[in-house]
Tab-separated table of C-alpha atoms in Angstrom:
chain	number	residue	atom	x	y	z
O	1	MET	CA	139.112	75.698	91.387
O	2	ARG	CA	139.834	79.245	91.790
O	3	ASP	CA	138.357	79.361	95.295
O	4	CYS	CA	140.486	76.492	96.222
O	5	ALA	CA	143.712	78.424	94.979
O	6	LYS	CA	142.349	81.644	97.141
O	7	ILE	CA	141.866	79.388	100.212
O	8	LYS	CA	145.179	78.247	99.921
O	9	TRP	CA	146.779	81.562	99.255
O	10	TYR	CA	144.978	83.107	102.630
O	11	ARG	CA	146.142	80.032	104.601
O	12	TRP	CA	149.958	80.659	103.234
O	13	THR	CA	149.579	84.322	103.879
O	14	ALA	CA	147.926	83.599	107.504
O	15	ALA	CA	150.762	81.238	108.202
O	16	ALA	CA	153.376	83.856	107.133
O	17	LEU	CA	151.872	86.603	109.309
O	18	ALA	CA	151.712	84.242	112.211
O	19	LEU	CA	155.314	83.439	111.980
O	20	ALA	CA	156.287	87.053	111.630
O	21	LEU	CA	154.577	87.841	114.593
O	22	ALA	CA	155.821	85.086	116.664
O	23	GLY	CA	159.112	86.354	115.752
O	24	LEU	CA	158.272	89.777	116.657
O	25	GLY	CA	157.596	88.429	120.291
O	26	ASP	CA	161.397	88.195	121.196
O	27	ALA	CA	161.643	92.079	119.632
O	28	LEU	CA	159.075	93.356	122.211
O	29	ALA	CA	161.999	94.279	124.457
O	30	ASP	CA	163.343	97.454	123.807
O	31	PHE	CA	165.016	100.744	124.877
O	32	LYS	CA	163.354	103.853	126.437
O	33	VAL	CA	164.472	107.119	127.483
O	34	THR	CA	162.491	107.312	131.010
O	35	GLU	CA	163.765	110.514	132.400
O	36	MET	CA	166.453	113.149	131.418
O	37	GLN	CA	167.463	116.357	132.847
O	38	PRO	CA	169.512	118.523	130.676
O	39	ARG	CA	171.179	121.855	132.088
O	40	PHE	CA	173.837	124.276	130.812
O	41	VAL	CA	176.872	124.321	133.784
O	42	GLU	CA	179.543	126.943	132.543
O	43	GLN	CA	180.526	126.124	128.979
O	44	SER	CA	178.929	122.260	129.001
O	45	LEU	CA	175.514	120.551	128.690
O	46	VAL	CA	175.036	118.314	131.916
O	47	LEU	CA	172.820	115.219	131.078
O	48	THR	CA	171.310	113.518	134.186
O	49	GLY	CA	168.894	110.686	133.813
O	50	ASN	CA	168.103	107.196	133.271
O	51	LEU	CA	167.799	104.973	130.270
O	52	GLU	CA	165.549	101.816	130.343
O	53	LEU	CA	167.662	99.109	128.625
O	54	ALA	CA	165.605	95.952	128.086
O	55	LEU	CA	167.138	92.841	126.407
O	56	ASN	CA	165.200	90.302	124.471
O	57	ALA	CA	166.069	86.456	124.951
O	58	LYS	CA	168.172	86.421	121.587
O	59	VAL	CA	170.284	89.516	122.730
O	60	GLU	CA	170.636	88.458	126.364
O	61	GLU	CA	171.710	84.636	125.111
O	62	ALA	CA	174.400	86.385	122.831
O	63	LEU	CA	175.468	88.424	125.874
O	64	ALA	CA	175.890	85.328	128.164
O	65	LYS	CA	177.875	83.582	125.514
O	66	GLY	CA	180.554	86.543	125.909
O	67	ILE	CA	179.624	88.539	122.788
O	68	PRO	CA	180.236	92.130	124.030
O	69	LEU	CA	177.380	94.827	123.337
O	70	GLU	CA	177.622	98.663	122.380
O	71	VAL	CA	175.041	101.056	122.854
O	72	VAL	CA	175.003	104.414	121.311
O	73	ILE	CA	173.392	107.243	122.890
O	74	GLU	CA	172.893	110.382	120.255
O	75	VAL	CA	172.580	113.698	121.894
O	76	LYS	CA	171.331	116.928	119.633
O	77	LEU	CA	171.020	120.321	121.212
O	78	TYR	CA	168.816	122.496	119.507
O	79	ARG	CA	167.870	126.398	120.115
O	80	GLU	CA	164.198	127.014	119.364
O	81	ARG	CA	163.343	129.652	117.125
O	82	ARG	CA	159.588	130.947	116.660
O	83	PHE	CA	159.244	131.209	112.889
O	84	LEU	CA	162.138	129.294	111.363
O	85	TRP	CA	162.892	125.711	112.206
O	86	ASP	CA	164.942	125.036	115.444
O	87	ARG	CA	168.617	125.859	114.933
O	88	LYS	CA	170.979	122.701	115.760
O	89	ILE	CA	173.925	123.832	118.143
O	90	ALA	CA	175.774	120.716	118.739
O	91	ASP	CA	175.558	117.040	118.639
O	92	TRP	CA	177.505	114.186	120.355
O	93	THR	CA	177.511	110.246	120.227
O	94	LEU	CA	178.566	108.537	123.370
O	95	HIS	CA	179.347	104.937	123.432
O	96	ARG	CA	179.117	102.546	126.271
O	97	ARG	CA	179.683	98.603	126.267
O	98	ILE	CA	178.528	95.872	128.597
O	99	GLN	CA	180.398	92.539	128.475
O	100	TYR	CA	179.785	89.022	130.351
O	101	HIS	CA	182.699	87.272	131.933
O	102	ALA	CA	182.150	83.584	132.172
O	103	LEU	CA	185.162	83.020	134.332
O	104	THR	CA	184.371	85.627	136.849
O	105	GLY	CA	180.475	85.701	136.684
O	106	GLN	CA	180.372	89.288	136.389
O	107	TYR	CA	179.174	92.009	133.808
O	108	LEU	CA	181.680	94.574	133.022
O	109	VAL	CA	180.121	97.968	132.170
O	110	ASN	CA	182.176	100.744	130.902
O	111	THR	CA	182.087	103.793	128.823
O	112	ILE	CA	184.144	104.302	125.546
O	113	GLU	CA	185.640	107.794	124.512
O	114	PRO	CA	184.991	110.727	124.611
O	115	GLU	CA	183.549	110.554	128.180
O	116	ALA	CA	186.290	107.954	129.039
O	117	GLU	CA	185.457	106.506	132.838
O	118	SER	CA	186.720	103.483	134.584
O	119	GLY	CA	184.559	100.250	134.176
O	120	ASP	CA	182.353	98.519	136.925
O	121	SER	CA	181.837	94.954	137.546
O	122	LEU	CA	178.490	93.688	138.480
O	123	LEU	CA	176.888	90.566	139.579
O	124	THR	CA	173.653	90.462	138.090
O	125	LEU	CA	172.166	91.585	134.349
O	126	GLN	CA	169.763	93.871	135.762
O	127	GLU	CA	172.445	95.568	138.146
O	128	ALA	CA	174.442	95.967	135.071
O	129	LEU	CA	171.872	97.293	132.787
O	130	LYS	CA	170.868	99.814	135.257
O	131	GLN	CA	174.614	100.980	135.573
O	132	LEU	CA	174.656	100.883	131.845
O	133	GLY	CA	171.704	103.162	131.456
O	134	ALA	CA	172.437	105.589	134.095
O	135	LEU	CA	173.413	109.056	133.127
O	136	ASN	CA	174.658	110.879	136.054
O	137	GLY	CA	176.060	114.352	135.263
O	138	VAL	CA	177.494	113.450	131.809
O	139	ALA	CA	179.244	116.868	130.907
O	140	LEU	CA	179.489	117.533	126.997
O	141	LYS	CA	181.398	120.368	126.069
O	142	LEU	CA	179.971	123.167	123.991
O	143	GLU	CA	181.971	124.721	121.286
O	144	GLU	CA	180.072	127.979	121.542
O	145	PRO	CA	178.144	129.297	124.598
O	146	ALA	CA	174.449	128.949	124.951
O	147	ALA	CA	172.541	132.104	124.467
O	148	PRO	CA	171.199	132.928	127.845
O	149	ASP	CA	167.814	134.373	126.826
O	150	ALA	CA	167.018	131.522	124.427
O	151	VAL	CA	165.086	128.348	124.980
O	152	HIS	CA	166.936	125.333	124.020
O	153	SER	CA	166.087	121.567	123.720
O	154	VAL	CA	167.791	118.213	123.530
O	155	ASP	CA	166.710	115.291	121.492
O	156	LEU	CA	168.131	111.908	122.729
O	157	ARG	CA	168.080	108.438	121.294
O	158	VAL	CA	169.842	105.233	122.406
O	159	SER	CA	170.375	102.028	120.483
O	160	LEU	CA	172.220	98.887	120.072
O	161	ASP	CA	175.396	99.434	117.787
O	162	ILE	CA	174.990	96.488	115.298
O	163	GLU	CA	178.135	97.523	113.678
O	164	ALA	CA	180.273	96.995	116.734
O	165	LEU	CA	179.009	93.357	117.073
O	166	PRO	CA	181.306	90.436	115.726
O	167	THR	CA	181.565	90.250	112.129
O	168	PRO	CA	180.158	86.926	111.745
O	169	LEU	CA	176.959	87.952	113.768
O	170	ARG	CA	176.244	91.070	111.908
O	171	PRO	CA	174.159	89.629	108.850
O	172	VAL	CA	171.995	87.830	111.402
O	173	ALA	CA	171.462	91.236	113.358
O	174	TYR	CA	170.696	93.209	110.461
O	175	THR	CA	168.031	90.676	109.408
O	176	SER	CA	166.261	89.920	112.477
O	177	PHE	CA	164.082	92.531	114.058
O	178	THR	CA	165.315	91.034	117.374
O	179	TRP	CA	168.492	92.992	117.299
O	180	HIS	CA	167.066	96.444	116.295
O	181	LEU	CA	166.815	97.844	119.899
O	182	ASN	CA	166.113	101.177	119.802
O	183	SER	CA	164.430	103.902	122.052
O	184	GLY	CA	163.563	106.364	119.158
O	185	TRP	CA	163.981	110.279	119.540
O	186	SER	CA	162.608	111.941	122.529
O	187	THR	CA	162.789	115.685	123.248
O	188	TRP	CA	163.706	117.176	126.533
O	189	LYS	CA	163.806	120.856	127.703
O	190	VAL	CA	167.049	122.452	128.697
O	191	ALA	CA	166.607	123.847	132.260
O	192	PRO	CA	167.682	127.596	132.351
């Protein structure tokens, strides 16, 4: 009798695990920082590089239905120290948005403050995601000048901002792995 209960328990556990792994199949799309070339120019940190922004089927479907998606790019500048932990010099948060307009059949990509630029209209989702992930000489102002003889590094992470989604969609996004698109932190040395 006990063996029968164990077998049922194992079957239920295996079924639950299979369903969870099937749900993760959609979540395999993710964000990546593929290349980054940070450098100092005058009183600014300038970022040039590419972010690979892959959407899964659920997120892509929401975008196709007109729900705007906001991407958050977090940047932290550190001065490396030999015997202590690295000193954080500055940090910035950049926001970019992508939205599909069914009437025109185009994707709109624009940046949101503090690096306000004009938006672009693109015909395909691939072009729009490439434009959204392009960091072409983004200048971030420094409060204090960087020490010329020190070694600096930049930590960078890009993620989908769930808080920027429409209110009825947020509970679904918080409880589903398919909406948790995140590159994780990556570290890049600042060119002298």
